[in-house]
Coordinates of C-alpha atoms and ligand atoms in Angstrom, one line a residue:
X10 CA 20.1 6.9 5.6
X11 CA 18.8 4.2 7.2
X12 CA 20.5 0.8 7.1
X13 CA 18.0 -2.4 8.2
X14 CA 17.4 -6.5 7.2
X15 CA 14.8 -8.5 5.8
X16 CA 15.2 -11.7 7.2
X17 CA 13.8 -14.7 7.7
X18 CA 14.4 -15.8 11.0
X19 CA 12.9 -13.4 13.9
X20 CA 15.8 -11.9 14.7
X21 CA 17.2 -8.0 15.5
X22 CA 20.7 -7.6 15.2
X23 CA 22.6 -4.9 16.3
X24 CA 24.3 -1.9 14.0
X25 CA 20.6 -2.2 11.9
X26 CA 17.9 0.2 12.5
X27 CA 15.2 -1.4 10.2
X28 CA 14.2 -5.0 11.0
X29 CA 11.6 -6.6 8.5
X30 CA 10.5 -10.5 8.7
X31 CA 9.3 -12.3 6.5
X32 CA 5.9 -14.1 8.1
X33 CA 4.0 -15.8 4.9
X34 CA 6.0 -16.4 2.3
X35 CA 4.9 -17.2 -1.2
X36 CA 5.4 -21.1 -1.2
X37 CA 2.5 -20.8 1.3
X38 CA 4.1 -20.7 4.6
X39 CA 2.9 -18.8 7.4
X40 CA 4.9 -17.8 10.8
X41 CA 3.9 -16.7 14.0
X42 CA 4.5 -12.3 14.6
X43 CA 7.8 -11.2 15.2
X44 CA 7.9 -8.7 18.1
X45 CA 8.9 -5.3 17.6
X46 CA 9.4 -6.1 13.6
X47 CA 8.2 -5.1 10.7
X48 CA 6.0 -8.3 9.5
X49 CA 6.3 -8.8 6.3
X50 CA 2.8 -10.7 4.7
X51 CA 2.9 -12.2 0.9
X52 CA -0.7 -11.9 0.0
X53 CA -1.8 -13.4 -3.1
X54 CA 1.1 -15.4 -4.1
X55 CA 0.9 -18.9 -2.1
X56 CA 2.0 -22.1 -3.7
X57 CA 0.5 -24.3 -0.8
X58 CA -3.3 -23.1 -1.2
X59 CA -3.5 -23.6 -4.4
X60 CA -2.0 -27.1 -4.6
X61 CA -4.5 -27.9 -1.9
X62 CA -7.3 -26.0 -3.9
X63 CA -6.9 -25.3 -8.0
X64 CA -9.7 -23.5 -8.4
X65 CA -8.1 -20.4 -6.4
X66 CA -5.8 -20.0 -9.0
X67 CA -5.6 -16.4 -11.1
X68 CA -6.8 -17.2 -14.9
X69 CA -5.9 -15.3 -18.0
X70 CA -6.3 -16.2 -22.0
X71 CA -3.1 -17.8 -22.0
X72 CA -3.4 -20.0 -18.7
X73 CA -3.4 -20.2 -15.3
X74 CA -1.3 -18.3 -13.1
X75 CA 1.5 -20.8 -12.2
X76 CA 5.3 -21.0 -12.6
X77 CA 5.1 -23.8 -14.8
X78 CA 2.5 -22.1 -17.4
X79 CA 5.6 -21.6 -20.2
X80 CA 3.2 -19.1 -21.8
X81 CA 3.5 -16.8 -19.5
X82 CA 6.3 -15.3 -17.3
X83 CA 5.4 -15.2 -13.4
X84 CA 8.0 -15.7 -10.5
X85 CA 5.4 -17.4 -8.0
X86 CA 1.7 -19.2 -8.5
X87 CA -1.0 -17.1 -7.7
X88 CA -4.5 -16.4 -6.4
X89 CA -7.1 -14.7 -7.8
X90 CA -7.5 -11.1 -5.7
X91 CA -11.1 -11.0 -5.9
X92 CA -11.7 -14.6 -4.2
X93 CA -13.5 -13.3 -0.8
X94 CA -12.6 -16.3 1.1
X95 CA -8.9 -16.6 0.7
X96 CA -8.6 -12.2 1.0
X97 CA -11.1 -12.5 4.2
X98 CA -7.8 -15.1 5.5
X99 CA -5.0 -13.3 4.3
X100 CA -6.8 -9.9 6.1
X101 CA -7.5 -12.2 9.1
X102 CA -3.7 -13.2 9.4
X103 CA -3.4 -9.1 9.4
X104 CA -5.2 -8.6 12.1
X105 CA -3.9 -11.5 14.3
X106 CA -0.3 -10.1 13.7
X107 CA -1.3 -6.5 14.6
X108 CA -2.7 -7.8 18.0
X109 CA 1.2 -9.2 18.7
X110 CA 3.6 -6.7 20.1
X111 CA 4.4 -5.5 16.3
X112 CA 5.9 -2.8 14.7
X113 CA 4.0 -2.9 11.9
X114 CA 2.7 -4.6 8.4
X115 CA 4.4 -4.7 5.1
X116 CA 2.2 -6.2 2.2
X117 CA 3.9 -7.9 -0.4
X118 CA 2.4 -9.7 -4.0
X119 CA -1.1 -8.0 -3.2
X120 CA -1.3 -7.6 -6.7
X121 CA -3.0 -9.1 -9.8
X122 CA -0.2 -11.4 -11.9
X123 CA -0.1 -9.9 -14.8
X124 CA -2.4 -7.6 -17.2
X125 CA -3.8 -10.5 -18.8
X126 CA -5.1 -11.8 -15.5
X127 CA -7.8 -12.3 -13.8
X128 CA -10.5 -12.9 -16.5
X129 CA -12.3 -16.0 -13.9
X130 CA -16.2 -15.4 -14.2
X131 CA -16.1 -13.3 -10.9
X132 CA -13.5 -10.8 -11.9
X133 CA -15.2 -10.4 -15.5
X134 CA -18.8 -9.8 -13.4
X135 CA -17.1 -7.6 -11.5
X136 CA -15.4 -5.8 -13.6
X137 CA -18.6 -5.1 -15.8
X138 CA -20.5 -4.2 -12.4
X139 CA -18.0 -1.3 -11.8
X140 CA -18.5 0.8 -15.1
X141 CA -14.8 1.5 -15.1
X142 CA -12.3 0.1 -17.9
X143 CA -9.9 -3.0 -17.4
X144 CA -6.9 -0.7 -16.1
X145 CA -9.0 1.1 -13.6
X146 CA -11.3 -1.1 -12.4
X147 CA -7.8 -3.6 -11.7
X148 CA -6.2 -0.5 -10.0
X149 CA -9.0 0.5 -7.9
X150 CA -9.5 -3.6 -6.9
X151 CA -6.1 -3.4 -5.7
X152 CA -6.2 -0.2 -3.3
X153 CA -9.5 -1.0 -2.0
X154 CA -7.8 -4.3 -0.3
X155 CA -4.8 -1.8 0.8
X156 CA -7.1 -0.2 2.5
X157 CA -8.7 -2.6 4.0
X158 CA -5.7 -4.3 5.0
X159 CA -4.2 -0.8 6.6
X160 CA -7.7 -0.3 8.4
X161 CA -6.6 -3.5 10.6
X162 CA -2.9 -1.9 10.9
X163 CA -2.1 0.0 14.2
X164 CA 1.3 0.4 13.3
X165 CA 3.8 1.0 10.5
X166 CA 2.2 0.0 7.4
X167 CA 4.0 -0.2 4.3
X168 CA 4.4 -2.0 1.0
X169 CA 6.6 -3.8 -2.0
X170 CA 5.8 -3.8 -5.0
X171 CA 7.0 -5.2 -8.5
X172 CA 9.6 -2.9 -9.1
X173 CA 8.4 -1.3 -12.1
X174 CA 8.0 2.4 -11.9
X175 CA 6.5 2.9 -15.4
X176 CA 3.3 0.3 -16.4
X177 CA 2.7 -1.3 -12.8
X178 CA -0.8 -0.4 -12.5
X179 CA -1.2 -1.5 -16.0
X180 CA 0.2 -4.4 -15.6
X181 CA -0.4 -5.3 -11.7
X182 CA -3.1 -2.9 -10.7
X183 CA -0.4 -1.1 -8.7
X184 CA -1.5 2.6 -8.8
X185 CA 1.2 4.1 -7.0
X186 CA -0.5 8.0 -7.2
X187 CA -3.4 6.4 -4.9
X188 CA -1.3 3.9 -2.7
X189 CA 1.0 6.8 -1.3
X190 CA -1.7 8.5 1.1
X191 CA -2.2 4.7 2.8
X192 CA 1.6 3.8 3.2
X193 CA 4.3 5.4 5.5
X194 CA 6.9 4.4 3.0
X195 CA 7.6 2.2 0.2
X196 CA 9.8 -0.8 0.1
X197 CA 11.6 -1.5 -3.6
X198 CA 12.9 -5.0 -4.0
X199 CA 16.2 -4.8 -6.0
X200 CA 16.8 -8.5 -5.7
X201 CA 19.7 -10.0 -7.7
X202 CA 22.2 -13.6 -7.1
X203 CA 25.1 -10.4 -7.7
X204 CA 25.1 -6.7 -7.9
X205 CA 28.4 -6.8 -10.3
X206 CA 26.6 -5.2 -12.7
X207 CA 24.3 -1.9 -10.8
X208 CA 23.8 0.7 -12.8
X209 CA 19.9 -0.8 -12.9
X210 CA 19.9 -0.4 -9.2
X211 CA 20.7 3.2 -9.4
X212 CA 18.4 3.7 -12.5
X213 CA 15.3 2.1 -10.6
X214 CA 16.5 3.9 -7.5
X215 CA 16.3 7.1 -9.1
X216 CA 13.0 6.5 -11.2
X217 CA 11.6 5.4 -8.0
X218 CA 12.7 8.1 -5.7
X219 CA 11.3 10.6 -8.6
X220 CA 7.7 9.4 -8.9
X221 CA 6.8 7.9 -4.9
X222 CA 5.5 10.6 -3.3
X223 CA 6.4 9.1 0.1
X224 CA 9.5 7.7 1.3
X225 CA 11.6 4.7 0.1
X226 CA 13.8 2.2 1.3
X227 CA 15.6 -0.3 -1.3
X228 CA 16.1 -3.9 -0.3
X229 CA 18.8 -5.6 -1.8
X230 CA 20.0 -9.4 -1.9
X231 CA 23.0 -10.4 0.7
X232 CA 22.1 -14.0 1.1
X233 CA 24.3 -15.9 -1.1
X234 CA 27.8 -14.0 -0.3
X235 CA 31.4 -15.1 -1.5
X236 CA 34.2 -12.3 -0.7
X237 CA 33.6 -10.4 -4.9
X238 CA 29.6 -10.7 -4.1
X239 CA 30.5 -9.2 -0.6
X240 CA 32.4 -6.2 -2.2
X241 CA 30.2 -5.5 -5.3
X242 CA 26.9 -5.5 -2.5
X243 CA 28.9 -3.2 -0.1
X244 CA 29.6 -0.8 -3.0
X245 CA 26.3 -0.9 -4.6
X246 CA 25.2 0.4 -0.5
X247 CA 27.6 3.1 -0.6
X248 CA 26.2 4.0 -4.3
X249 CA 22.5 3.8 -2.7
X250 CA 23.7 5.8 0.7
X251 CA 23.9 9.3 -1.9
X252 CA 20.6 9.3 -2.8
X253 CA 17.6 10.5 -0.8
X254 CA 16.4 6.9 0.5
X255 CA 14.7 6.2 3.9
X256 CA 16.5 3.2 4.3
X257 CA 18.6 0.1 2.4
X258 CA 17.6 -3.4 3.6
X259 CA 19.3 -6.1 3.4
X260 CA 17.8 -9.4 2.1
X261 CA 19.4 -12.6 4.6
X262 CA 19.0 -15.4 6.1
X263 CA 19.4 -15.1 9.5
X264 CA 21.6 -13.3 12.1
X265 CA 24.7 -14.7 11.1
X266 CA 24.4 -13.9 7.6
X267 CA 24.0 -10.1 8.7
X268 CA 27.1 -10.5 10.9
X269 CA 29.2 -11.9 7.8
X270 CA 28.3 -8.8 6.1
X271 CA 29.2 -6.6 8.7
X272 CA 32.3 -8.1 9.4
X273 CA 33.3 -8.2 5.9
X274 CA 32.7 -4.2 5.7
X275 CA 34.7 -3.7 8.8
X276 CA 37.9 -5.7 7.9
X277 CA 38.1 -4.9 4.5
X278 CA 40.3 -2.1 4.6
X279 CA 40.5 -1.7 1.0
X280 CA 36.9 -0.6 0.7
X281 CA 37.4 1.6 3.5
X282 CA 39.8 3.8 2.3
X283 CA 37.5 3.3 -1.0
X284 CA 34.6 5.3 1.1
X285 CA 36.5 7.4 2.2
X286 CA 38.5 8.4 -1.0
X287 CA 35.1 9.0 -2.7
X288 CA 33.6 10.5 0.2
X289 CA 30.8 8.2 1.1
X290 CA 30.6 9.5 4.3
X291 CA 26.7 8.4 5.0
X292 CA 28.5 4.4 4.1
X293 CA 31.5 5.4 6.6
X294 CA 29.5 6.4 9.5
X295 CA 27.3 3.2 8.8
X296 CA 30.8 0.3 8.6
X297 CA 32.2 2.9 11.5
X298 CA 28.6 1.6 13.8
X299 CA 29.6 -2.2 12.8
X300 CA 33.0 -1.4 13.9
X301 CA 31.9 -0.5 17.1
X302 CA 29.9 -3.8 17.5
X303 CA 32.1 -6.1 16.1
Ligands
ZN5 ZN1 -10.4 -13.7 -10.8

């Protein structure tokens, strides 16, 4: 198993063998490529664009797609996926980071909101136009960008997705069945403030791992680490490291937050002799590499 970082500052660090950076992010920021990274892109979530122009805003029956519609439950503000002009931009950032020194592309929130959403006059003409009903015609909306997007792609190309292995492409036009030919693998965000409680993080794992008919890596959050958070992270790895992942990322700041991690593995000798009591021995051979480095 792999072990590799999503970060947000351009940097590799060493004992990883997956680097991913976030380059657009969904408050609307956007980041020159890293080299010789896996760029990650937030597509249609961007806070920014649509505070500088409403009308690019996803619609449904109950409201607008924005955090503070109560109505409705959505982590980020977004934009509508049929809008021509904003997806001809987001595809244009695409190919401007493929012509850096990359190693490839990892979409993220190219999805529609909700299942609700997006009833704006275009997507309703559209949808009509297309013969096919609601589910299908969202579904097919949604690969046909992917598409597009991994025509521009020379490299890896991968994606996230809203980690619901059971009514995504209901809900988000995620049709996982058609996305697998297009990626290389697929990248399941397991984000959480704590992974004290995991037995979700094995359940998704496992749902995942049983429907994707490519490989998968599991990102999970290490940014906001006290010693217990540390521990419980580390443990939820080693539960991770049994299965038949690709890779685990880890979700951090920066460098130094990757290093904190590392070192707490390799100094914690309880957890050690923990791995290698239950024999974790993928997890071992990983805290043996930081050992080496630190
Ligand atoms: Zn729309």
């Amino acid at each position: 198993m792999k072990i590799g970082l999503v970060t947000y500052a351009p940097e590799k660090v060493e004992g990883f063998d997956l680097h991913v950076y976030y380059s657009k992010w969904a408050d609307g920021s956007v980041f020159p490529a890293a080299k010789n990274m896996q760029n990650d892109i937030t597509c249609f979530c961007d806070a920014k664009t649509i505070r500088e122009d409403p009308s690019l805003v996803a619609v449904s029956k109950n409201g607008l797609a924005l955090r503070k519609n109560r109505k409705i439950n959505v982590p980020f503000d977004y934009v509508c996926p049929t809008n021509p002009e904003y997806r001809a931009r987001v595809l244009e950032y695409v190919k401007e980071l493929d012509r850096a020194n990359i190693q490839g592309v990892t979409l993220n929130l190219y999805h529609f909101p909700d299942e609700e959403f997006c009833v704006c006059p275009r997507c309703v003409e559209l949808w009509r136009q297309s013969g096919l009903n609601w589910t299908d015609w969202r579904a097919q909306t949604i690969t046909d960008f992917l598409k597009e997007a991994k025509s521009l792609v020379n490299g890896t190309f991968a994606v996230e997705m809203f980690p619901d292995p059971v009514i995504a492409k209901e809900r988000f036009g995620i049709d996982f069945e058609s996305i697998a030919p297009l990626v290389e693998y697929f990248h399941v965000p397991l984000s959480s403030r704590d992974y004290f409680t995991n037995y979700w993080v094995d359940l998704l794992t496992r749902d995942f791992l049983k429907i994707l008919k490519k490989p998968v890596v599991v990102e999970l959050s290490a940014e906001m680490l006290t010693a217990e958070k540390a521990d419980a992270l580390l443990k939820t790895v080693a539960y991770l490291s049994r299965h038949d992942l690709m890779g685990v990322l880890l979700l951090v700041h920066d460098s130094e937050n990757a290093k904190q991690v590392c070192r707490f593995a390799v100094n914690n000798s309880a957890f050690r002799e923990w791995l290698k009591k239950f024999e974790f021995t993928e997890m071992t051979r990983i805290v043996d590499e930081w050992a080496k480095g630190s």
